[in-house]
Short mmCIF file of C-alpha atoms in Angstrom, two decimals:
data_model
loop_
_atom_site.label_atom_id
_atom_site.label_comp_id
_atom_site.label_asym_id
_atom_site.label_seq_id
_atom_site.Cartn_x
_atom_site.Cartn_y
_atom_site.Cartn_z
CA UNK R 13 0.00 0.00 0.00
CA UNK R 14 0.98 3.47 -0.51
CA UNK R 15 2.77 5.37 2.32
CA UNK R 16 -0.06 7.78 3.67
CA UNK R 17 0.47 11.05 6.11
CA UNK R 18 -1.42 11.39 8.99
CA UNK R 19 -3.48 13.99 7.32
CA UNK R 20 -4.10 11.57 4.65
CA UNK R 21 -5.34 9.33 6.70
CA UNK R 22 -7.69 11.53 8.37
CA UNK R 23 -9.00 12.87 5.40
CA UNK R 24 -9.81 9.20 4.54
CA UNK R 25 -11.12 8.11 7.97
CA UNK R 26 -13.92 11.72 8.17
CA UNK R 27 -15.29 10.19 4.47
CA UNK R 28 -16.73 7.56 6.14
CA UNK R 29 -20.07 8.89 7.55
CA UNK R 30 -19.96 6.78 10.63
CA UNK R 31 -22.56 8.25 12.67
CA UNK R 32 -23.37 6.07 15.55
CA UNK R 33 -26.95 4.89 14.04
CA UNK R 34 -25.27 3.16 11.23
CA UNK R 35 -22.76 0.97 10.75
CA UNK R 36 -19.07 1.29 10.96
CA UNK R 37 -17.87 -1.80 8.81
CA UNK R 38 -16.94 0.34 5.70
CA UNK R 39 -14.53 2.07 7.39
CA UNK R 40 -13.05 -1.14 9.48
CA UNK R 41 -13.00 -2.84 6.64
CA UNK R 42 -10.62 0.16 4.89
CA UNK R 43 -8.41 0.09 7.92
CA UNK R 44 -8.02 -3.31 7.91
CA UNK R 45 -7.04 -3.44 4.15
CA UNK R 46 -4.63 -0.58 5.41
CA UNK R 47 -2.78 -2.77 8.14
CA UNK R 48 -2.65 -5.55 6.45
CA UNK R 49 -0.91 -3.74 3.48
CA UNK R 50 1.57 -2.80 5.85
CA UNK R 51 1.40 -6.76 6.75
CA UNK R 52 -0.40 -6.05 9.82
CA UNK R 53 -2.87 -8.67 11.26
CA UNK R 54 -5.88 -6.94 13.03
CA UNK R 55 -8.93 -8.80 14.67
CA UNK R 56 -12.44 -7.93 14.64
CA UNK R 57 -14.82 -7.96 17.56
CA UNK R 58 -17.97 -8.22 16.23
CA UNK R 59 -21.80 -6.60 18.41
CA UNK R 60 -24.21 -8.88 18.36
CA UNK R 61 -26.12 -8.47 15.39
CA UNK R 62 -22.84 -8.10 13.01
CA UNK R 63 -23.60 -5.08 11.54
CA UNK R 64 -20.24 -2.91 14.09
CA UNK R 65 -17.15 -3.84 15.02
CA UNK R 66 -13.96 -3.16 17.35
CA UNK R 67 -10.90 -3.93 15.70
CA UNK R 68 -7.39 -4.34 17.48
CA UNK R 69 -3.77 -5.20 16.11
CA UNK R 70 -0.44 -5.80 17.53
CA UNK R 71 2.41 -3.85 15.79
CA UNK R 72 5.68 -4.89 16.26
CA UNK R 73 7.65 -7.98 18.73
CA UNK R 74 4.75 -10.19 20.06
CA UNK R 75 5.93 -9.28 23.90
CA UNK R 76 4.94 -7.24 26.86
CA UNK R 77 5.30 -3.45 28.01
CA UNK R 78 3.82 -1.96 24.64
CA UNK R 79 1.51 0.87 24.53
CA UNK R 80 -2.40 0.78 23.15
CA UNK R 81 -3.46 4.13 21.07
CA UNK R 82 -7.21 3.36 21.44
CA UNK R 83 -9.61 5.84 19.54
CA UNK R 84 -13.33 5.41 18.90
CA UNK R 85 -14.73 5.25 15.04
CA UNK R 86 -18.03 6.41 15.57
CA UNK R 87 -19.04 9.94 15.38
CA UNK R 88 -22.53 11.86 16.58
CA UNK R 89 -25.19 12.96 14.17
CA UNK R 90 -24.64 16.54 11.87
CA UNK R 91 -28.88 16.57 11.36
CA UNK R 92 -30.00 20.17 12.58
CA UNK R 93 -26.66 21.53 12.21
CA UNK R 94 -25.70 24.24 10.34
CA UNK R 95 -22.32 23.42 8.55
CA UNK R 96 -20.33 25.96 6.40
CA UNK R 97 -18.68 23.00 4.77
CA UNK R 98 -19.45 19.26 4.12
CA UNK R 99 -19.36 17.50 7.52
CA UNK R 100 -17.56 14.56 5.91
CA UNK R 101 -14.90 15.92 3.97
CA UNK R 102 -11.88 17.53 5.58
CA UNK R 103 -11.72 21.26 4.72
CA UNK R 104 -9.24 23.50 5.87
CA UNK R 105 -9.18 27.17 6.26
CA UNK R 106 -6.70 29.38 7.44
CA UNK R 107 -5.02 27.25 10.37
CA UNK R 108 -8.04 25.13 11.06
CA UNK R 109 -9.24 21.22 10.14
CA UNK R 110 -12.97 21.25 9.33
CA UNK R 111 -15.04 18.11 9.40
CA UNK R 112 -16.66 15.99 11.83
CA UNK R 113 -14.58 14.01 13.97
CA UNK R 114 -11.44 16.18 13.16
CA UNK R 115 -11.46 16.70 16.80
CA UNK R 116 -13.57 13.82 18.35
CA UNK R 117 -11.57 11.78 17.34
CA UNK R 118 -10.60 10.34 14.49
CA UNK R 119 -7.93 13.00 13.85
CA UNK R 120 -6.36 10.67 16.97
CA UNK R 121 -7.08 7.52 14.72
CA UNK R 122 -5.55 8.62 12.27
CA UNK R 123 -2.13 9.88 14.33
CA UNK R 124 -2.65 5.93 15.85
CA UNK R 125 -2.62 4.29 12.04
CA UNK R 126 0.42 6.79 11.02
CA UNK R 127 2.15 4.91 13.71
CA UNK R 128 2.26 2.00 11.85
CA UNK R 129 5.16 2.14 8.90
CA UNK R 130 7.20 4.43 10.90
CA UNK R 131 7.04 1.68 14.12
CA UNK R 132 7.80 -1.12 11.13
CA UNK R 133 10.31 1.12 9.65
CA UNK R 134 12.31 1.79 13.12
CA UNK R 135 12.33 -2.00 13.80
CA UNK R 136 10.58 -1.28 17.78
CA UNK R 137 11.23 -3.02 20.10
CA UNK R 138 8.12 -3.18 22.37
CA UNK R 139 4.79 -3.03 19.92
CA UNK R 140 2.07 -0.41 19.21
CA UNK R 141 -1.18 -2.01 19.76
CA UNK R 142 -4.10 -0.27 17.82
CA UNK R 143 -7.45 0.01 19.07
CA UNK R 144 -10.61 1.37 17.60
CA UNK R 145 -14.06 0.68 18.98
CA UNK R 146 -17.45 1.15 17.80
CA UNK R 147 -20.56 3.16 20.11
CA UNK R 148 -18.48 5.63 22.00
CA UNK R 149 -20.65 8.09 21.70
CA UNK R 150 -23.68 6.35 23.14
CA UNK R 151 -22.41 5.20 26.20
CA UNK R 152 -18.88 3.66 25.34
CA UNK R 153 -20.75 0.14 24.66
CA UNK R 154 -18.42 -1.51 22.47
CA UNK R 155 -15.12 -1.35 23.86
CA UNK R 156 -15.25 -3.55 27.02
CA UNK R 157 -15.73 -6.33 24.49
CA UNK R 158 -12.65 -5.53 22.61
CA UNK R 159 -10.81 -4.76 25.87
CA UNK R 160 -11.36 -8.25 26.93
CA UNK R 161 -10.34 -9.90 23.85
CA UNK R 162 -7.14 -7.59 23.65
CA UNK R 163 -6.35 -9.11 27.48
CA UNK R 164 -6.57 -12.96 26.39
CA UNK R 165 -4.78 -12.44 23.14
CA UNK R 166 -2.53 -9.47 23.25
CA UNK R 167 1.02 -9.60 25.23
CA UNK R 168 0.25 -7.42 28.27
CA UNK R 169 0.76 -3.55 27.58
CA UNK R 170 2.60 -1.18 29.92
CA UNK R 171 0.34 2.08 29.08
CA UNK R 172 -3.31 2.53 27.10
CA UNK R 173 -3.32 5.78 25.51
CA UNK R 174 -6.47 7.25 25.06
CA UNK R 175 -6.59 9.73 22.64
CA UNK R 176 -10.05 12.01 22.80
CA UNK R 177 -9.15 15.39 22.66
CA UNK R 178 -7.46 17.00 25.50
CA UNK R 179 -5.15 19.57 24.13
CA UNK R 180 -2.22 16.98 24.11
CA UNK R 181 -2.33 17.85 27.88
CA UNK R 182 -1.96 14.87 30.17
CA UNK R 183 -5.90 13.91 31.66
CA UNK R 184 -5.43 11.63 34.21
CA UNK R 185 -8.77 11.40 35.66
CA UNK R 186 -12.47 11.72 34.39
CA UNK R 187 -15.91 11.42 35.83
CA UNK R 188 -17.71 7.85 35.12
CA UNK R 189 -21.31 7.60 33.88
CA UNK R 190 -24.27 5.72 34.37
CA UNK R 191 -27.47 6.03 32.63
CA UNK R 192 -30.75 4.50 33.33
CA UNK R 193 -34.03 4.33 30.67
CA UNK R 194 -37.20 4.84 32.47
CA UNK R 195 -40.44 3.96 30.60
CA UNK R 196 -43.82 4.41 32.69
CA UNK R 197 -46.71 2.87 31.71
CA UNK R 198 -50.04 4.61 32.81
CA UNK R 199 -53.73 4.26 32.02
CA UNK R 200 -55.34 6.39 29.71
CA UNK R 201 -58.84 8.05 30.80
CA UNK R 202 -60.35 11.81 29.85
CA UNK R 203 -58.34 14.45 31.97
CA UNK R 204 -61.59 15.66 33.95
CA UNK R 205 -61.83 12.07 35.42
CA UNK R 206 -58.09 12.50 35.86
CA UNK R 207 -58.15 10.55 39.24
CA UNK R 208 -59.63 7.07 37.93
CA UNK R 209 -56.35 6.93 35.59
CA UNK R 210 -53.21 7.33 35.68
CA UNK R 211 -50.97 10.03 33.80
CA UNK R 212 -47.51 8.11 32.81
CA UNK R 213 -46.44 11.84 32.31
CA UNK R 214 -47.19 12.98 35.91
CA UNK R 215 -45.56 9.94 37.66
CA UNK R 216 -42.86 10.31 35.63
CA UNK R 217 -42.36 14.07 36.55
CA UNK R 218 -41.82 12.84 40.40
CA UNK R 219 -38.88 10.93 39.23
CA UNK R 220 -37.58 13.91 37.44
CA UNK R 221 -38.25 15.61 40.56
CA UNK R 222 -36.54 13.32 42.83
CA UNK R 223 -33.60 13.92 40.47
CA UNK R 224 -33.82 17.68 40.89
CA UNK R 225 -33.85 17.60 44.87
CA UNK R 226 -30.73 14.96 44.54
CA UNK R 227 -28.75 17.37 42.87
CA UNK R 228 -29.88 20.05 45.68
CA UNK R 229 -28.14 17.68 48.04
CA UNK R 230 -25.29 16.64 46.22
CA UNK R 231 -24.47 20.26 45.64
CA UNK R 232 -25.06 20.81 49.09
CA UNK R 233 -22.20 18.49 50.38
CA UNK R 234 -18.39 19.01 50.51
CA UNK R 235 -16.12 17.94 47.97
CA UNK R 236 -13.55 15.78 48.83
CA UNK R 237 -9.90 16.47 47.40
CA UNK R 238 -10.13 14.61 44.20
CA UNK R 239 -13.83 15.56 43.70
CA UNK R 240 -12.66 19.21 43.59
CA UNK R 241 -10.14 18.90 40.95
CA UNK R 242 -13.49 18.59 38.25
CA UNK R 243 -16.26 20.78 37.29
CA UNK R 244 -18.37 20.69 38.33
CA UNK R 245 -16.63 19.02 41.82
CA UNK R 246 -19.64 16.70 42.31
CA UNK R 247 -21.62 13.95 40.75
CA UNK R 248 -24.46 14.95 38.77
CA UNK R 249 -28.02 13.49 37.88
CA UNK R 250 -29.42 14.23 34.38
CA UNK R 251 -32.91 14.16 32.03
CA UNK R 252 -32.28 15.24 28.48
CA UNK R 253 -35.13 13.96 26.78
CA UNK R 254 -38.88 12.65 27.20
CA UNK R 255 -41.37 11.91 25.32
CA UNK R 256 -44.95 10.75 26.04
CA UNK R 257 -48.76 11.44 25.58
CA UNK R 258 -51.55 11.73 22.94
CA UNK R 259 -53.13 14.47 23.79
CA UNK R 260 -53.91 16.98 26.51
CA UNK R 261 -57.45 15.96 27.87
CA UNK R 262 -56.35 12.36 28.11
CA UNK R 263 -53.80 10.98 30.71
CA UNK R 264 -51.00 9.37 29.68
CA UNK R 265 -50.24 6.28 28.61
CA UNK R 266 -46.77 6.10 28.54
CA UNK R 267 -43.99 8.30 29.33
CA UNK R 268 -40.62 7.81 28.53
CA UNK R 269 -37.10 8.95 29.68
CA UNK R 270 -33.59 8.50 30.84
CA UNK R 271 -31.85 9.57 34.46
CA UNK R 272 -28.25 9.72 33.81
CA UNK R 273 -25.15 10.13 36.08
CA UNK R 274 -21.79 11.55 35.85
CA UNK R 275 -20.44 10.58 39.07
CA UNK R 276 -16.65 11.95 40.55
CA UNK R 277 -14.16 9.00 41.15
CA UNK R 278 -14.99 7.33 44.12
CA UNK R 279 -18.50 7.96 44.65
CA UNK R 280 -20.74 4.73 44.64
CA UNK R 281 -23.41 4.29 41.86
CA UNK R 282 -24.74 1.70 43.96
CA UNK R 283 -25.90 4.40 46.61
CA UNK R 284 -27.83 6.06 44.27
CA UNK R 285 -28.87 2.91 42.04
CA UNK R 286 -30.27 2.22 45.43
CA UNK R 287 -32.17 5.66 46.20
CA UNK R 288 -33.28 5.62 42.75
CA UNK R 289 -35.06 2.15 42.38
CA UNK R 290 -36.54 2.87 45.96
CA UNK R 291 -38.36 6.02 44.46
CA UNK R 292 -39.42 3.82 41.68
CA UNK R 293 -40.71 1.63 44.13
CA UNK R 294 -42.60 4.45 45.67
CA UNK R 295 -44.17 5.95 43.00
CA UNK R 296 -45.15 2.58 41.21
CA UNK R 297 -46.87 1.97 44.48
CA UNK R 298 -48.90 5.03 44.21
CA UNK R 299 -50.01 3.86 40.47
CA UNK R 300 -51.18 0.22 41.26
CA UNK R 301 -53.18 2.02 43.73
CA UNK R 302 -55.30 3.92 41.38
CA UNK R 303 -54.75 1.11 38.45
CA UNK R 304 -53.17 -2.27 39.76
CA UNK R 305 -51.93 -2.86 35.92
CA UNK R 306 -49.64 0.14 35.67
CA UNK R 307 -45.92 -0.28 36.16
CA UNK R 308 -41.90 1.39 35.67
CA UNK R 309 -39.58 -0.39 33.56
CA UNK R 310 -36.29 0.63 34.41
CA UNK R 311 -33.14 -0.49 32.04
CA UNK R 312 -29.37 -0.19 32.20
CA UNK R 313 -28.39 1.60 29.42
CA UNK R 314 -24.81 2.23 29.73
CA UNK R 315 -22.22 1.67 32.55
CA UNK R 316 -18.94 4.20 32.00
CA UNK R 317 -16.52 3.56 34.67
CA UNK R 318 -14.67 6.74 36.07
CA UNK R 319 -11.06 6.68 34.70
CA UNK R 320 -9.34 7.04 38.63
CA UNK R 321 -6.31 8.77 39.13
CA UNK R 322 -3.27 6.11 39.62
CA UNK R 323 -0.72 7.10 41.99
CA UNK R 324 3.10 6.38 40.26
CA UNK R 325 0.90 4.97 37.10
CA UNK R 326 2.94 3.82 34.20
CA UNK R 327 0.63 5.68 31.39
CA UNK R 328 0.85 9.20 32.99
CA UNK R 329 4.78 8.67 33.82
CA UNK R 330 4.67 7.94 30.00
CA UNK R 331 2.75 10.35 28.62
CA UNK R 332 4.48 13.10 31.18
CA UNK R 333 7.58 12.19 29.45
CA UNK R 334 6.45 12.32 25.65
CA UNK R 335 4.52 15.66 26.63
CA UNK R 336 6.91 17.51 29.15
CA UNK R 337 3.11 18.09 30.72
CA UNK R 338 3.78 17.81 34.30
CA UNK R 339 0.45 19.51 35.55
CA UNK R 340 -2.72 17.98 36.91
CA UNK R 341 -5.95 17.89 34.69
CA UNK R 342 -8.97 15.76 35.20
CA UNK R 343 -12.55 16.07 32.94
CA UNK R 344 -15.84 15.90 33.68
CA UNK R 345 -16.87 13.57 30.27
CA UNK R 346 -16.57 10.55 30.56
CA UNK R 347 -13.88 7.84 27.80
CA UNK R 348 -13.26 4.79 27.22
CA UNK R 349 -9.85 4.84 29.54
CA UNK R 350 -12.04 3.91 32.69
CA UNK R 351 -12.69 0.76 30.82
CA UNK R 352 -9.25 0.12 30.05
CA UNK R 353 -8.26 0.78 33.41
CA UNK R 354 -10.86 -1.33 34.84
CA UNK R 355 -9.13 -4.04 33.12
CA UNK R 356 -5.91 -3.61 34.88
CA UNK R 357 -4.42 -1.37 31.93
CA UNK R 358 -2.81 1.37 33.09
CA UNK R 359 -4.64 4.07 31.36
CA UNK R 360 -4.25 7.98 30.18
CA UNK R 361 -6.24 10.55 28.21
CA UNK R 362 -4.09 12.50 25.39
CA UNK R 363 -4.90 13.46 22.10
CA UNK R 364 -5.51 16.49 19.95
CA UNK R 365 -8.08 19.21 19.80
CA UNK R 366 -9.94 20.94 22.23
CA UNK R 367 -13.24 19.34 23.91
CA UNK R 368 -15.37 22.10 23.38
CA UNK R 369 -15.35 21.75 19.41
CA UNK R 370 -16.68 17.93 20.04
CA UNK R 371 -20.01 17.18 18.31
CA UNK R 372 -20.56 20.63 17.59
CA UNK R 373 -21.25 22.18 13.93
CA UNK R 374 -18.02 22.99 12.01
CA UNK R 375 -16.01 21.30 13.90
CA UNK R 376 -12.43 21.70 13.53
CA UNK R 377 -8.90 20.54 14.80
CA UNK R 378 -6.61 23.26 14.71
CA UNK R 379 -3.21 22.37 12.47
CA UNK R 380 -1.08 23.11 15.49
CA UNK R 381 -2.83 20.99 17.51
CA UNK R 382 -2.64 17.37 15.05
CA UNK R 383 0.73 18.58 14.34
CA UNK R 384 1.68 18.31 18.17
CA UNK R 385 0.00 14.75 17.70
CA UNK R 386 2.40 13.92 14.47
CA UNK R 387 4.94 14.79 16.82
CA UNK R 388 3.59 12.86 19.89
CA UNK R 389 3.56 9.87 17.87
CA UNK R 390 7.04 10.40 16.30
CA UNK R 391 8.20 10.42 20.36
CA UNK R 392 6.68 7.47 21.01
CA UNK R 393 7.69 5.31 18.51
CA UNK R 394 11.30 6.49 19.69
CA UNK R 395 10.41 5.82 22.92
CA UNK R 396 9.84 1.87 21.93
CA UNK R 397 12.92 1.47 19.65
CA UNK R 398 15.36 2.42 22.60
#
């Protein structure tokens, strides 16, 4: 295959509209053409239904203390946002990237793939191991599954690099998240006999409630040490959508939701898993009362460890090193490195671009900023030849 730059590569990886409602097989499918051109062997791990895939590949010696660059291939929706350019080609003007996932983050995949022939070309001596997932954006669903395949069948790496974009600044700590769909089922009757039914909508609203008045509390308290390194410096409970109704003289039938959390490392989900079920409990209570058939569903949606600071951890003594970044930073989104660290990786946030351009119309990376990542990656393939 033809040598590629990093910018090529990016250009190439934004053409593929990836968005995470489709499927992301076209563009695995091009990057595993692209290893294996370079005589690279990379491994699928398929979701359930075949239509997404992780993919992972060991570069270099088959033997331990290598570092992952792991980078999600999914990218969130452009409907209802007003682009100057197209969304899935990169443009650039003046000093800036346009496109979407410049930033967030396949700008960082593509840095990770430009690793390749200049890790094959310096003959390293601990490998690169690539990682690209699929569902990031929806609750970081696929890459446990690759993370546990990588463990069985990977030589054990010293360092998972996480690359979302953090400025190339070394992000040693973010918030994990847990999320929660809540569908209430009522019982339908004409409003002015309101109190023989059951409004899915109303019940609902006291969960939303109780979510309100735990964020009162939470807010209330006093952040511990770690917990006031983030911003906000306490864990968080969320609604960002509901839908529900068919009218508005008839109760609802159903109402449907999601309560979310961003919680600071070290507080418990189970604590509030618990308070949260409880006021289910409650207000289902209060339904089968009026209507003994009415109910909650509640479902998991996603589980996002928080990535936990690690005290003498191999992947921020790396990445300290590449970067000369010797400050603290932690971030209240949540990655994929809690995962990896949850797996016994050592695990580190550091890529290019800045946060706030993520998932936002005309996104960009600045030049400067990928170029600090071309020059990242040139480090760390040095690194691994010594």
């Amino acid at each position: 295959m033809a040598q590629m730059s990093a910018r090529d590569l990016m250009d190439k990886l934004v053409s593929f509209p990836t968005v995470s409602k489709v499927s992301n097989l076209d563009l695995i499918d091009w990057v595993e053409e692209y290893l294996d051109g370079h005589g690279v062997k990379a491994t699928r791990v398929y979701n359930a239904d075949q239509t997404k895939a992780n993919l992972y590949a060991n570069v270099g010696p088959e033997v331990e203390g290598g570092v992952i660059l792991s980078g999600h291939t999914d990218v969130v929706p452009v409907e209802g946002q007003d682009w100057d350019t197209d969304p899935f080609t990169v443009t650039q003007v003046g000093d800036k990237l346009y496109g979407r996932g410049t930033c967030d983050m396949k700008g960082f995949d593509a840095l990770a793939l430009s690793a390749v022939p200049l890790a094959l070309e310096r003959g390293i001596k601990r490998p690169i191991q690539i990682a690209l997932s699929y569902d990031e954006e929806v609750g970081c669903i696929g890459a446990p599954f690759m993370i546990a395949e990588m463990r069985k069948h990977m030589p054990p790496a010293q360092a998972a690099i996480i690359g979302e974009p953090s400025m190339m600044k070394t992000v040693s700590g973010h918030k994990g998240g847990y999320g929660w769909a809540i569908h209430v089922h009522g019982f339908e009757v004409h409003s002015s006999l309101m109190h023989t039914g059951v409004s899915a909508i109303m019940e609902g609203a006291k969960l939303i409630n109780w979510a309100n008045e735990l964020n009162e509390e939470i807010r209330a308290r006093t952040p511990n040490a770690l917990a006031a390194e983030f911003e906000p410096p306490f864990t968080t409970a969320h609604t960002g959508m509901i839908k529900g109704g068919t009218a508005g003289n008839i109760t609802a039938k159903d109402c449907e939701f999601a309560i979310d959390f961003r919680l600071v490392p070290g507080d418990d989900i189970s604590e509030y898993r618990d308070r949260l079920m409880a006021k289910v409990a409650k207000v289902e209570a209060q339904m089968q009362a009026v209507v003994p058939e009415t109910h909650i569903e509640v479902t998991e949606r996603f589980h996002v460890p928080a990535l936990q600071p690690e005290e003498g951890g191999a992947a921020e003594q790396l990445v300290r090193q590449l970067t000369g970044d010797n400050a603290t930073h932690v971030v209240s989104y949540g990655t994929e490195a809690g995962q990896f660290q949850e797996q016994d990786y050592s695990a580190i946030i550091c890529g290019p671009g800045e946060i706030a351009q993520a998932h936002q119309p005309n996104e960009f990376i600045s030049i400067d900023q990928f170029q600090q990542g071309e020059a990242f990656i040139e480090k760390l393939v040095s690194h691994l030849a010594e």
